[in-house]
Tab-separated table of C-alpha atoms and ligand atoms in Angstrom:
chain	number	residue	atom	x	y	z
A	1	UNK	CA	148.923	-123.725	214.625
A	2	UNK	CA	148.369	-122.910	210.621
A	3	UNK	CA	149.185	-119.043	210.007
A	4	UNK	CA	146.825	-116.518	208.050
A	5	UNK	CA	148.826	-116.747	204.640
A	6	UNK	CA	145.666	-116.130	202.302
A	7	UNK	CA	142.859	-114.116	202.045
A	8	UNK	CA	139.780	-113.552	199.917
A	9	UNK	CA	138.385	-110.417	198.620
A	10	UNK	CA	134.637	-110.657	197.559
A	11	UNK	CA	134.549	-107.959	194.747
A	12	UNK	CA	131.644	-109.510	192.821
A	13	UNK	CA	129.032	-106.506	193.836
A	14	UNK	CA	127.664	-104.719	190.794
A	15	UNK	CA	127.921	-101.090	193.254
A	16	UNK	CA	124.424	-99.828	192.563
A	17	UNK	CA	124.633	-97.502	196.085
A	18	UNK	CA	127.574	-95.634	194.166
A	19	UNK	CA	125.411	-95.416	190.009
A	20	UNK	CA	125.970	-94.049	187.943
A	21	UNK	CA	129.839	-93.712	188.736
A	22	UNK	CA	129.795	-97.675	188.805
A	23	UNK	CA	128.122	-98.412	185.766
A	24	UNK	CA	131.045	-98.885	183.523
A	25	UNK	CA	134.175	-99.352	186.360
A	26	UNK	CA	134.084	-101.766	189.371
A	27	UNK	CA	133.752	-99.859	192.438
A	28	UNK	CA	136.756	-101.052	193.715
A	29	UNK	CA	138.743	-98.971	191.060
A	30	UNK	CA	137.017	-95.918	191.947
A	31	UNK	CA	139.775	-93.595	193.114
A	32	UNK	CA	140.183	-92.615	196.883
A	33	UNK	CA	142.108	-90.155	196.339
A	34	UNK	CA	144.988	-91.012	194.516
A	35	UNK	CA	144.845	-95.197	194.244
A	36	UNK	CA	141.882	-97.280	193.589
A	37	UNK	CA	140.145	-98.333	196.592
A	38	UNK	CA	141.487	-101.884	196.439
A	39	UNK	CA	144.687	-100.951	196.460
A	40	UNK	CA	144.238	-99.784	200.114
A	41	UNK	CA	142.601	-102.997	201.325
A	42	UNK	CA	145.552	-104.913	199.345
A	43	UNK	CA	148.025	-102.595	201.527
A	44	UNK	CA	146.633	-103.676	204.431
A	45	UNK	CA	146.580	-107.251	203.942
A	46	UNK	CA	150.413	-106.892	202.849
A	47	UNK	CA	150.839	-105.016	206.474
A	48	UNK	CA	149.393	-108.287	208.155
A	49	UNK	CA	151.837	-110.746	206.407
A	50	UNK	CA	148.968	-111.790	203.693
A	51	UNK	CA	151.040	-113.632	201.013
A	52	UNK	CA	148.190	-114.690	198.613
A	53	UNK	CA	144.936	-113.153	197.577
A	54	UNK	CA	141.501	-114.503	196.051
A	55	UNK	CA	139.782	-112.189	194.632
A	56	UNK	CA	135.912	-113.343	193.678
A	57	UNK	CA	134.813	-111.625	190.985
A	58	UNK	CA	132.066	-111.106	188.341
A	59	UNK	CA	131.131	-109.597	185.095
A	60	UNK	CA	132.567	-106.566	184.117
A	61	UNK	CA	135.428	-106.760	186.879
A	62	UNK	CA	138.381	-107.478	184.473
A	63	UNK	CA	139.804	-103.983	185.066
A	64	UNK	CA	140.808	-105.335	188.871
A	65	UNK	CA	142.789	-108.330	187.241
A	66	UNK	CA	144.402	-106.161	184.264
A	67	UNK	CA	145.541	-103.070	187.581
A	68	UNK	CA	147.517	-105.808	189.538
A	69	UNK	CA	149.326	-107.132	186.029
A	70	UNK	CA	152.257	-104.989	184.234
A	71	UNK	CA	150.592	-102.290	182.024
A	72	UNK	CA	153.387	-103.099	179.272
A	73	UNK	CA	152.923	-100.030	176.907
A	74	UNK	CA	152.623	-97.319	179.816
A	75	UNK	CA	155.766	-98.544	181.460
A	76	UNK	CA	158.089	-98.829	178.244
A	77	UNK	CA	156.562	-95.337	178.090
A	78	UNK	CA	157.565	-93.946	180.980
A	79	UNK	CA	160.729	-95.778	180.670
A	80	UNK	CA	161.687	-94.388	177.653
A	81	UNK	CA	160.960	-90.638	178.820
A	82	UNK	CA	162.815	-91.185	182.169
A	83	UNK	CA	159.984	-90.743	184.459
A	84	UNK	CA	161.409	-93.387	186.643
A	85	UNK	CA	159.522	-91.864	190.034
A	86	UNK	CA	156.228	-92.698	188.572
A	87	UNK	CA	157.404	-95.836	186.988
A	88	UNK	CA	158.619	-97.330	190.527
A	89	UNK	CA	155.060	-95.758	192.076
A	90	UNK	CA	153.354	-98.064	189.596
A	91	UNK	CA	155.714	-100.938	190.315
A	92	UNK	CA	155.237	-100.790	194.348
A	93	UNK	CA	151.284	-101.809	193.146
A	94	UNK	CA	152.613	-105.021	191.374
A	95	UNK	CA	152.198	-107.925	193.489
A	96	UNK	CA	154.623	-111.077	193.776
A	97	UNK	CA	153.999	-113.076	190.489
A	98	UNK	CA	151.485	-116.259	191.415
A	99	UNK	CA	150.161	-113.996	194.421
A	100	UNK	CA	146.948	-113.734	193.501
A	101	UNK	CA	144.280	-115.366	191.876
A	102	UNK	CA	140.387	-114.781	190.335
A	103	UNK	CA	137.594	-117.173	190.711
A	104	UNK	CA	133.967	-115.940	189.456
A	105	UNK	CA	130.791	-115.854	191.492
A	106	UNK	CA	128.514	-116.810	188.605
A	107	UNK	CA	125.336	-115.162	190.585
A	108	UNK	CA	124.703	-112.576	192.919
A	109	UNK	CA	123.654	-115.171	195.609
A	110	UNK	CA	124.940	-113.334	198.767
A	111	UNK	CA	127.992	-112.841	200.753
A	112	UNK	CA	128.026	-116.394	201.796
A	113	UNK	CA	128.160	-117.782	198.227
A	114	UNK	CA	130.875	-115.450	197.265
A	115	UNK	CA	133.413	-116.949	200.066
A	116	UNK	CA	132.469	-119.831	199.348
A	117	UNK	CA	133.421	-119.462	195.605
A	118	UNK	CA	137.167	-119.361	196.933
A	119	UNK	CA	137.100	-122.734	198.725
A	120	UNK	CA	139.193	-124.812	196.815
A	121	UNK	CA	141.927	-122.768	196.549
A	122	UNK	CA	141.419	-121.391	200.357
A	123	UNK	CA	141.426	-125.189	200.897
A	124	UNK	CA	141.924	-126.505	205.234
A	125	UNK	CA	143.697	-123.840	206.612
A	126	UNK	CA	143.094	-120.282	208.471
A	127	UNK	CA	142.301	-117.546	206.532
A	128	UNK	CA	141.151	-113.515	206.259
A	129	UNK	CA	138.449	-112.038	204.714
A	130	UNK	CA	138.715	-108.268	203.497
A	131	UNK	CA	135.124	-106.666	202.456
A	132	UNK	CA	136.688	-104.123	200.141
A	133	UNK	CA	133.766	-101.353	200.480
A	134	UNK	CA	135.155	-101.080	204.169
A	135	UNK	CA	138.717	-98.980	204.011
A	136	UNK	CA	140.502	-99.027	207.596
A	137	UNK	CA	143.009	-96.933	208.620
A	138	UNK	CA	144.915	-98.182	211.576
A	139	UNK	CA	148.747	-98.671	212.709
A	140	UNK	CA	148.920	-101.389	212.824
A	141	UNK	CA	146.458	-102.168	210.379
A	142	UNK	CA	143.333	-103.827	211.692
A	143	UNK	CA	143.999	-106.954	210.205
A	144	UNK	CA	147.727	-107.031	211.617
A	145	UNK	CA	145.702	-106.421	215.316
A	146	UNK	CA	143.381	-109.401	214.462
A	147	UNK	CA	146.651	-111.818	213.730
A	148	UNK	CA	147.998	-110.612	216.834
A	149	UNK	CA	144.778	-111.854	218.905
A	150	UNK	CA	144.933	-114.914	216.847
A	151	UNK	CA	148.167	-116.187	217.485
A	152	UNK	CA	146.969	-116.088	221.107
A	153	UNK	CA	143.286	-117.618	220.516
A	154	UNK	CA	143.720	-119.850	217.532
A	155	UNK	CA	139.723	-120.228	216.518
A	156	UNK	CA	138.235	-117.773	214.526
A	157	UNK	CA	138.502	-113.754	214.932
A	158	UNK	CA	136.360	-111.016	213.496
A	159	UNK	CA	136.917	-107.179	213.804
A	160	UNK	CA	133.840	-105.019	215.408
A	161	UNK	CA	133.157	-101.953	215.740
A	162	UNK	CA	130.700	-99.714	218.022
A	163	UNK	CA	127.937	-98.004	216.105
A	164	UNK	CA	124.958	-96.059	216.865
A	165	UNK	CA	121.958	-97.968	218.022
A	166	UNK	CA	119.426	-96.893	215.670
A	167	UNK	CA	121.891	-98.192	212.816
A	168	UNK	CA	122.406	-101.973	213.843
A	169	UNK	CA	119.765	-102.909	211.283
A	170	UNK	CA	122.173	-102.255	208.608
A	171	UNK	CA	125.230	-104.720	209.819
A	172	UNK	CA	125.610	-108.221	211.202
A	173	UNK	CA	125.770	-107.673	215.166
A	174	UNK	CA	127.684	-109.586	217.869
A	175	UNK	CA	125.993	-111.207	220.830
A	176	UNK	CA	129.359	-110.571	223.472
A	177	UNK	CA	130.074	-113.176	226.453
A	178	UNK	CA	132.670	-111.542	228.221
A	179	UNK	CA	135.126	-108.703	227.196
A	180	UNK	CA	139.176	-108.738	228.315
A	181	UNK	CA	140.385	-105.564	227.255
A	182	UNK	CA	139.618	-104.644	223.218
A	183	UNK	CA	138.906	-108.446	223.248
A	184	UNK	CA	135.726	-110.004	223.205
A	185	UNK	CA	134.376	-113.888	223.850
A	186	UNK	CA	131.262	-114.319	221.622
A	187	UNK	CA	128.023	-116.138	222.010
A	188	UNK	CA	125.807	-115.797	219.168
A	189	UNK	CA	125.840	-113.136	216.297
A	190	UNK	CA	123.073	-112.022	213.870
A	191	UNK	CA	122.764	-110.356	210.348
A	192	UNK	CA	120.999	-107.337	209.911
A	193	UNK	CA	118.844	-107.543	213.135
A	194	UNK	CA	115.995	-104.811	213.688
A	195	UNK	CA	117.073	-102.442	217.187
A	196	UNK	CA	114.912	-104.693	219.352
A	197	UNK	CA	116.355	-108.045	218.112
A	198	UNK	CA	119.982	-106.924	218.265
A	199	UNK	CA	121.716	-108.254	221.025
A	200	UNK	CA	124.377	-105.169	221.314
A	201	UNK	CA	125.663	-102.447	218.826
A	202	UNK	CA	129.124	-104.413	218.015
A	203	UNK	CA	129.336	-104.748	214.161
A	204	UNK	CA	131.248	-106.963	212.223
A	205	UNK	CA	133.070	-104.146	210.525
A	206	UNK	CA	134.096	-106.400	207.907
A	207	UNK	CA	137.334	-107.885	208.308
A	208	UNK	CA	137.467	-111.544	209.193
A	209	UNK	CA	140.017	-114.678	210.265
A	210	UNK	CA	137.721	-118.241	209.847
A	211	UNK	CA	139.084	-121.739	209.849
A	212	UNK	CA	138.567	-123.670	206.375
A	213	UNK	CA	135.642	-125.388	208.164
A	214	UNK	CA	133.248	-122.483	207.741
A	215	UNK	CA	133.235	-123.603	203.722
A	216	UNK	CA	131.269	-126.710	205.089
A	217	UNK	CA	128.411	-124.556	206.570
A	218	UNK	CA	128.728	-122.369	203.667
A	219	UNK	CA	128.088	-125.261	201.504
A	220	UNK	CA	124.307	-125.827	202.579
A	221	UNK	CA	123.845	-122.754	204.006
A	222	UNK	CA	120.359	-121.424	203.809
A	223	UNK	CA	119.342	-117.636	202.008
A	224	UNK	CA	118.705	-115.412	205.085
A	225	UNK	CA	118.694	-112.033	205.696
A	226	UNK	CA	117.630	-110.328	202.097
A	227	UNK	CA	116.689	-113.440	200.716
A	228	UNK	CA	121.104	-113.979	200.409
A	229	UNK	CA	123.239	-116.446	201.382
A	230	UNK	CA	125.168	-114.969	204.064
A	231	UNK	CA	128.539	-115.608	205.793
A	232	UNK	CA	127.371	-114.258	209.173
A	233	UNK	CA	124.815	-117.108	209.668
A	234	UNK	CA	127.543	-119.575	208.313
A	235	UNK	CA	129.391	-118.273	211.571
A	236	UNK	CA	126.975	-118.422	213.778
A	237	UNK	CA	126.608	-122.046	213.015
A	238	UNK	CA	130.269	-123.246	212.944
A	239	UNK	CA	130.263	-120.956	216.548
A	240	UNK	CA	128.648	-123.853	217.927
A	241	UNK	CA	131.529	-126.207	217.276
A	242	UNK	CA	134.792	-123.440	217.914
A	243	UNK	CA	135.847	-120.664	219.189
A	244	UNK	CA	135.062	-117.082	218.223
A	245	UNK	CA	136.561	-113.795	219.338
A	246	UNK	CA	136.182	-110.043	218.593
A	247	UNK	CA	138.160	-107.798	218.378
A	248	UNK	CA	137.512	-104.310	218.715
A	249	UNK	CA	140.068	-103.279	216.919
A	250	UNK	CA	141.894	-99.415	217.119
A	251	UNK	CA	141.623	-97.366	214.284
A	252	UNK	CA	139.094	-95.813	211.863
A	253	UNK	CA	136.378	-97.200	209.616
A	254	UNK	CA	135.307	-95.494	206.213
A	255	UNK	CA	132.459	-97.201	204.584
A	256	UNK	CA	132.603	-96.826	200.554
A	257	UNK	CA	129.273	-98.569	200.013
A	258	UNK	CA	127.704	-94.920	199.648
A	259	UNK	CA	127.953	-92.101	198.316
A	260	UNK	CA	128.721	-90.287	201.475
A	261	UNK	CA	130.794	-92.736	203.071
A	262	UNK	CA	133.033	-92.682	199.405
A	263	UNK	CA	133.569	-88.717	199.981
A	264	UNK	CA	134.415	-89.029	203.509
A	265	UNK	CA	137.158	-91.666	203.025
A	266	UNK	CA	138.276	-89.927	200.259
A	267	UNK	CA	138.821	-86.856	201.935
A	268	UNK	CA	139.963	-88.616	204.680
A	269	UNK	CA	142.982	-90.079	202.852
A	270	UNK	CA	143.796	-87.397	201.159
A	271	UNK	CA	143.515	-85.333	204.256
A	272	UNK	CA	146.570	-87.602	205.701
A	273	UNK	CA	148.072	-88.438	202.468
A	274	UNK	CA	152.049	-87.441	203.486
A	275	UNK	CA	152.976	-85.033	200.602
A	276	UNK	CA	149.868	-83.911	199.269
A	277	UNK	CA	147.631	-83.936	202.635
A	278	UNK	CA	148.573	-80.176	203.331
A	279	UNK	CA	147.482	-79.215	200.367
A	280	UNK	CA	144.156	-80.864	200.399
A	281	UNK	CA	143.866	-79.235	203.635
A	282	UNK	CA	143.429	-76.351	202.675
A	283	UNK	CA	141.282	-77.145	199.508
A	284	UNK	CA	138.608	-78.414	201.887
A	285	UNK	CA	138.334	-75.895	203.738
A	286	UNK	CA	138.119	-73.279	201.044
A	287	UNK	CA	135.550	-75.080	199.936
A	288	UNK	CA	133.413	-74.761	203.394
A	289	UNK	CA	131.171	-71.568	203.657
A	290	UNK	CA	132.737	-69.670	206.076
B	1	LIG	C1	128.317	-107.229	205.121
B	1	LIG	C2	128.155	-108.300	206.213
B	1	LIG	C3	127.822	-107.645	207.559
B	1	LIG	C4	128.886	-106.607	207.894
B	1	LIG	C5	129.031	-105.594	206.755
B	1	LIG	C6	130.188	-104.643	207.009
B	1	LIG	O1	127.062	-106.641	204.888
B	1	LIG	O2	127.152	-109.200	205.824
B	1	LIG	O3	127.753	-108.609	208.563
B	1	LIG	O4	128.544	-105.948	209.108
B	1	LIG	O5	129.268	-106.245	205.496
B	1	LIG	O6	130.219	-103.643	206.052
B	1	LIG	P1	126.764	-105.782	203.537
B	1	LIG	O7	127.371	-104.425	203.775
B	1	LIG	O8	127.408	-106.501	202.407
B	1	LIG	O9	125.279	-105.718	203.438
């Protein structure tokens, strides 16, 4: 069996849940505390033995190529005034040279279009999918537990999640089979289904492992929910030909697409950041009313 060596990172999104603090800086690079969100999804890919990254972009998103290159100036800088911690905290971000590379989604067609984009250099083998608005923490990380279910199951492997019932509408939902401890077979799945339609409250929390075949149904795939292209009808339709399992995987979600769901990861991280979370500690709760 092929191993999970690449994955793809749709960060094409022009953010507009998160204006005006997206207007001039991907969202990605919006700080969660003390690294750009990316960074984190990056980290966990790393975690789960990823050894090359796709990253499908769009306009305006050169500042995510230019953070994973060497900043040239700044580190002769630091260099030169001995600040050698901070110099090797900006090297640790610096991935393996070749490691990664940038196609463009040329239009905002969907989800679906965007993996798509990566296809040819995804070419016929297993791979991941990281939706960088979702941050995970989890030990080990939740793409690390997916690999791990995987190399048992072969097929294709998605992380879910339970949420509340009256917010299925806003996810793509599973349709389970049968469940074997955090592992689930799948039947069916749906995007964005209203709380009648949905067939349970399992989301696709978005972290993925697809075979290269799912670029086929991608190709012709027809707009759906929104009027977009999207990847979770492409999987519905490849489910009829292999295997699918989800995993609910341990660990917590933070949702950057909103405002709200930005603050609570970012308080979240810093909250368990290992020197500094102390401190932040007890800056939140200074801030509360008492
Ligand atoms: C996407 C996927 C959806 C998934 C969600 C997770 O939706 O299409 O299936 O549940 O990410 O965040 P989006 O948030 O892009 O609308």
């Amino acid at each position: 069996m092929k191993r999970v060596r690449k994955a793809v990172l749709p960060v094409a999104g022009f953010g507009t849940r998160v204006l005006p603090a997206t207007k001039t800086i991907p969202k990605e690079m919006l700080p969660i505390f003390d690294r750009p969100a990316i960074q984190y999804v990056v980290d966990e890919a790393l975690a789960a033995g990823i050894e090359h990254f796709v990253f499908v972009t769009g306009r305006n998103k050169g500042a995510i190529e230019d953070y994973f290159d060497t900043a040239y100036e700044l580190e002769a800088s630091l260099e030169a005034k001995g600040k050698t911690e901070i110099l090797a905290e900006i090297a640790d971000t610096k991935p393996v040279p070749g490691s990664m590379s940038f196609v463009r989604q040329q239009a905002p067609l969907g989800l679906g279009h965007a993996i798509w984009c990566a296809r040819d250099i995804i070419g016929d083998e297993p791979f991941a999918i990281l939706l960088p608005d979702v941050l995970i923490q989890a030990e080990p990380s939740c793409l690390a537990q997916m690999i791990e279910v995987f190399n048992e199951t072969g097929g294709n492997v998605i992380a879910v999640e339970q949420v509340p019932a009256d917010e299925v509408n806003k996810y793509g939902i599973i349709d389970p089979e049968s469940r074997e401890g955090n592992r689930i077979r799948m039947r069916g799945m749906v995007e964005k289904p209203t709380i009648d339609a949905a067939p349970s409250n399992l989301s696709i929390t978005g972290r993925y492992i697809l075979q290269g075949d799912v670029f086929e149904y991608l190709a012709d795939q027809a707009a759906g929910a929104g009027g977009e292209i999207q990847l979770t009808d492409a999987m519905a339709r490849l489910m009829a030909d292999q295997d699918f399992h989800a995993v609910e995987y341990e660990g917590t979600s933070y949702d950057c697409g909103s405002k709200l769901g930005y603050l609570r990861a970012s308080v979240a991280y810093a909250l368990s950041h290992d020197e500094l979370g102390d401190g932040a500690s007890e800056i939140v709760r200074s801030l509360l009313p008492s």
